[in-house]
mmCIF file of C-alpha atoms in Angstrom:
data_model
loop_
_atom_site.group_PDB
_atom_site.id
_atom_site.type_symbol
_atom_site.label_atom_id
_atom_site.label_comp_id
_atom_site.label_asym_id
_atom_site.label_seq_id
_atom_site.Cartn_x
_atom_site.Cartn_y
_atom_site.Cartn_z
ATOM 1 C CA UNK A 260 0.000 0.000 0.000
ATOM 2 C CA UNK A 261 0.853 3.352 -0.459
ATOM 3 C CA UNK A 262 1.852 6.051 2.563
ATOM 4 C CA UNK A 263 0.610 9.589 2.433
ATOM 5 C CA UNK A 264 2.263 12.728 4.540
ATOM 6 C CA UNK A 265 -0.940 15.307 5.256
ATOM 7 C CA UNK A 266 -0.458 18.886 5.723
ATOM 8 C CA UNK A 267 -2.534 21.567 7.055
ATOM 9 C CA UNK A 268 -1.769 25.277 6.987
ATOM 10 C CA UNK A 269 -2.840 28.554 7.739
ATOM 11 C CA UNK A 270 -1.877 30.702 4.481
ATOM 12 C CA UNK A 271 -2.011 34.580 3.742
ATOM 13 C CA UNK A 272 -5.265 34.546 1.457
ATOM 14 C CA UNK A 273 -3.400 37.718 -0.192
ATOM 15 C CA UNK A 274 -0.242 34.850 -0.844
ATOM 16 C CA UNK A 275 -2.698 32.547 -2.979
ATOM 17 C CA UNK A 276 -0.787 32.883 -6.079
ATOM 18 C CA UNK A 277 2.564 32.760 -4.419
ATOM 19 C CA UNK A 278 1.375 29.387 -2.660
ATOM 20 C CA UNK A 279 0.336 27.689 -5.579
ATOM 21 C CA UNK A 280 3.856 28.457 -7.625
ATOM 22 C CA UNK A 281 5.901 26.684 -4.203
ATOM 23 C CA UNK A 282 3.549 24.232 -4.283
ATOM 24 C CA UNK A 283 4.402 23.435 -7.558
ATOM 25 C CA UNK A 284 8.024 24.147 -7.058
ATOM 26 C CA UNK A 285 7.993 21.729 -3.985
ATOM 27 C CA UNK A 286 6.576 18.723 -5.854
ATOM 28 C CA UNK A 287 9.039 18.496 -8.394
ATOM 29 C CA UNK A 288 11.326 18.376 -6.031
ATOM 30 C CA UNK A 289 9.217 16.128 -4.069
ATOM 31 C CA UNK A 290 8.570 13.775 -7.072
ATOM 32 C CA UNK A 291 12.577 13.910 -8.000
ATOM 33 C CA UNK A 292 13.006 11.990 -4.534
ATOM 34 C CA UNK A 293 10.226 9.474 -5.177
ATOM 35 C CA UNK A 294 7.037 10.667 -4.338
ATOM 36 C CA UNK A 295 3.944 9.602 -6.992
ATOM 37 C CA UNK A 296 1.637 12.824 -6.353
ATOM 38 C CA UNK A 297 0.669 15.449 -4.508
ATOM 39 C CA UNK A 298 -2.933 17.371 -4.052
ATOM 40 C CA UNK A 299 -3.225 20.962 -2.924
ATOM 41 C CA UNK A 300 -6.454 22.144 -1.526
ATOM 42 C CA UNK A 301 -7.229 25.764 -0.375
ATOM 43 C CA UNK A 302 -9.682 25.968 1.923
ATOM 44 C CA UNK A 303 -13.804 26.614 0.835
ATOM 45 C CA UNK A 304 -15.813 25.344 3.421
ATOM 46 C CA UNK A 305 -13.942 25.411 6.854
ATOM 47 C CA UNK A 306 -16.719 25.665 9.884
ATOM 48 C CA UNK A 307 -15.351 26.634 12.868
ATOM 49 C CA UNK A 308 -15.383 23.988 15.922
ATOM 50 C CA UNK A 309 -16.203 24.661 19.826
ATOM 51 C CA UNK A 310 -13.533 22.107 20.317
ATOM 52 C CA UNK A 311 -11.359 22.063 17.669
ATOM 53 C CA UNK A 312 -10.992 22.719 14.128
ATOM 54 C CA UNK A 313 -8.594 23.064 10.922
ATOM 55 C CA UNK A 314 -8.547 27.133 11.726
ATOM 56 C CA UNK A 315 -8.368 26.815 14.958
ATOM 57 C CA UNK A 316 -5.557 23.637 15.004
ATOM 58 C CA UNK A 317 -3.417 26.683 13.026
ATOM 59 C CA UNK A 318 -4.400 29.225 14.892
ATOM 60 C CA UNK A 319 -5.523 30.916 11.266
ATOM 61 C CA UNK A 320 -5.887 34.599 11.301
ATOM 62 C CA UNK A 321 -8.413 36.627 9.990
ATOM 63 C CA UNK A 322 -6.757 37.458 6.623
ATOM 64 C CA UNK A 323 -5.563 33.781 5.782
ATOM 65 C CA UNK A 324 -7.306 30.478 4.295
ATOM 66 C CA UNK A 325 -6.839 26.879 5.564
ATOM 67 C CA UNK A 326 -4.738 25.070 3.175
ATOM 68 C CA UNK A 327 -5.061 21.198 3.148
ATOM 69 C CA UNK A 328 -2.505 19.040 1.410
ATOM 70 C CA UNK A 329 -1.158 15.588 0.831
ATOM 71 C CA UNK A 330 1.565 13.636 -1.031
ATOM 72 C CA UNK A 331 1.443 10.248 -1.984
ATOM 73 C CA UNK A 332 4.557 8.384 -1.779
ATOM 74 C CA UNK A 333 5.335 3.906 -2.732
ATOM 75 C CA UNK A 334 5.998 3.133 0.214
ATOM 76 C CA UNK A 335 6.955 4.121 4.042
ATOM 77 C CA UNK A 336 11.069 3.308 2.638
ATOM 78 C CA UNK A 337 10.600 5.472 -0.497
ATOM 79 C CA UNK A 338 9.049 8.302 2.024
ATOM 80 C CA UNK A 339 11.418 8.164 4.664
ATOM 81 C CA UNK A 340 14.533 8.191 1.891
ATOM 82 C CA UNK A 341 12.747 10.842 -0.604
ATOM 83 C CA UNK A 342 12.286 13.167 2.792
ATOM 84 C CA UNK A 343 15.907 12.826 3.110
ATOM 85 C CA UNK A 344 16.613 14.111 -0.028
ATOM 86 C CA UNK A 345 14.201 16.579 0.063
ATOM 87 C CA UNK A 346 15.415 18.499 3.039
ATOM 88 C CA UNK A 347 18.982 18.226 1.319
ATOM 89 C CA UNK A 348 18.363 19.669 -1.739
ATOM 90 C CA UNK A 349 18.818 22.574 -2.584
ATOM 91 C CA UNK A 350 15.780 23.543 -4.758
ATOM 92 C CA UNK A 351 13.974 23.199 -1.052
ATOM 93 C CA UNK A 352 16.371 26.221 0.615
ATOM 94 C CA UNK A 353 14.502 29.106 2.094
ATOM 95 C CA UNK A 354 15.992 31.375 -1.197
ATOM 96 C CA UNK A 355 14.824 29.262 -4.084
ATOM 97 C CA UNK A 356 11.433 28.443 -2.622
ATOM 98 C CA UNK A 357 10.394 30.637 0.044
ATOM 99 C CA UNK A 358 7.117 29.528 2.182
ATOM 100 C CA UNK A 359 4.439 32.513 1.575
ATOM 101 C CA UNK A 360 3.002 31.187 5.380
ATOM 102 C CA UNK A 361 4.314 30.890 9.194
ATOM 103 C CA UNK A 362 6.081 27.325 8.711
ATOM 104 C CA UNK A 363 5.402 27.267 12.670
ATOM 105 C CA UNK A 364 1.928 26.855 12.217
ATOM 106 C CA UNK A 365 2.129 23.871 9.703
ATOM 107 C CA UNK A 366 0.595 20.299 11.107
ATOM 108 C CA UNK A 367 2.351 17.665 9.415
ATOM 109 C CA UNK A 368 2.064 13.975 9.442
ATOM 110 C CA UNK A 369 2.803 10.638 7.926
ATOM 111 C CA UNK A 370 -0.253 8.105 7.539
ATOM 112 C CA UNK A 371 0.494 4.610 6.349
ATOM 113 C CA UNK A 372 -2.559 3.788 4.187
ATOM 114 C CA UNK A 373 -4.753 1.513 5.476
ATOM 115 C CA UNK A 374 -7.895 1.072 2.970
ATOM 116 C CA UNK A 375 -8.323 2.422 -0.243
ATOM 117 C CA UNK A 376 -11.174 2.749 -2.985
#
């Protein structure tokens, strides 16, 4: 099965364009190191929670827009090695593709797939 790393962000709505051009940036690194895909979402329909919430888990600010993401990757190996490379490359530095958003505020995570139809 495949294994997925999920990302949720607060973005600058205002930083919309600039998002989508890193985004696009990112996964060709991202793909160069093994991943199969990647799916950006910017946020539509995002009800606020009592509890919790996507805006509230990024503490979003008035003037920004939930961002939901994922990247599909072989395998758990592939991930883990691919991530490697990732971070070490330097398409990925802070000066060829800045982050338009607070990287602090980013929820990350790996998921090893369990079901899928």
């Amino acid at each position: 099965m495949t294994y997925v790393d999920g990302f949720v962000a607060a973005v600058p709505t205002a930083n919309k364009d600039a998002y989508r051009v890193h985004a696009q940036k990112a996964i060709e690194v991202f793909k160069r190191h093994g991943a199969l895909s990647s799916v950006e979402c910017w946020g539509d329909d995002i009800p606020e929670g009592i509890t919790t919430s996507f805006s509230m888990a990024v503490k979003k600010k008035e003037d920004e827009t939930v961002v939901f993401s994922w990247i599909i990757w072989p395998d758990k190996a592939t991930r883990d090695a691919g991530m490697q490379g990732v971070f070490a490359d330097p398409d990925m530095a802070e000066d060829a593709n800045p982050m338009p958003f607070d990287g602090k505020r980013l929820i990350y995570g790996g998921f090893d797939v369990i079901f899928e139809a």
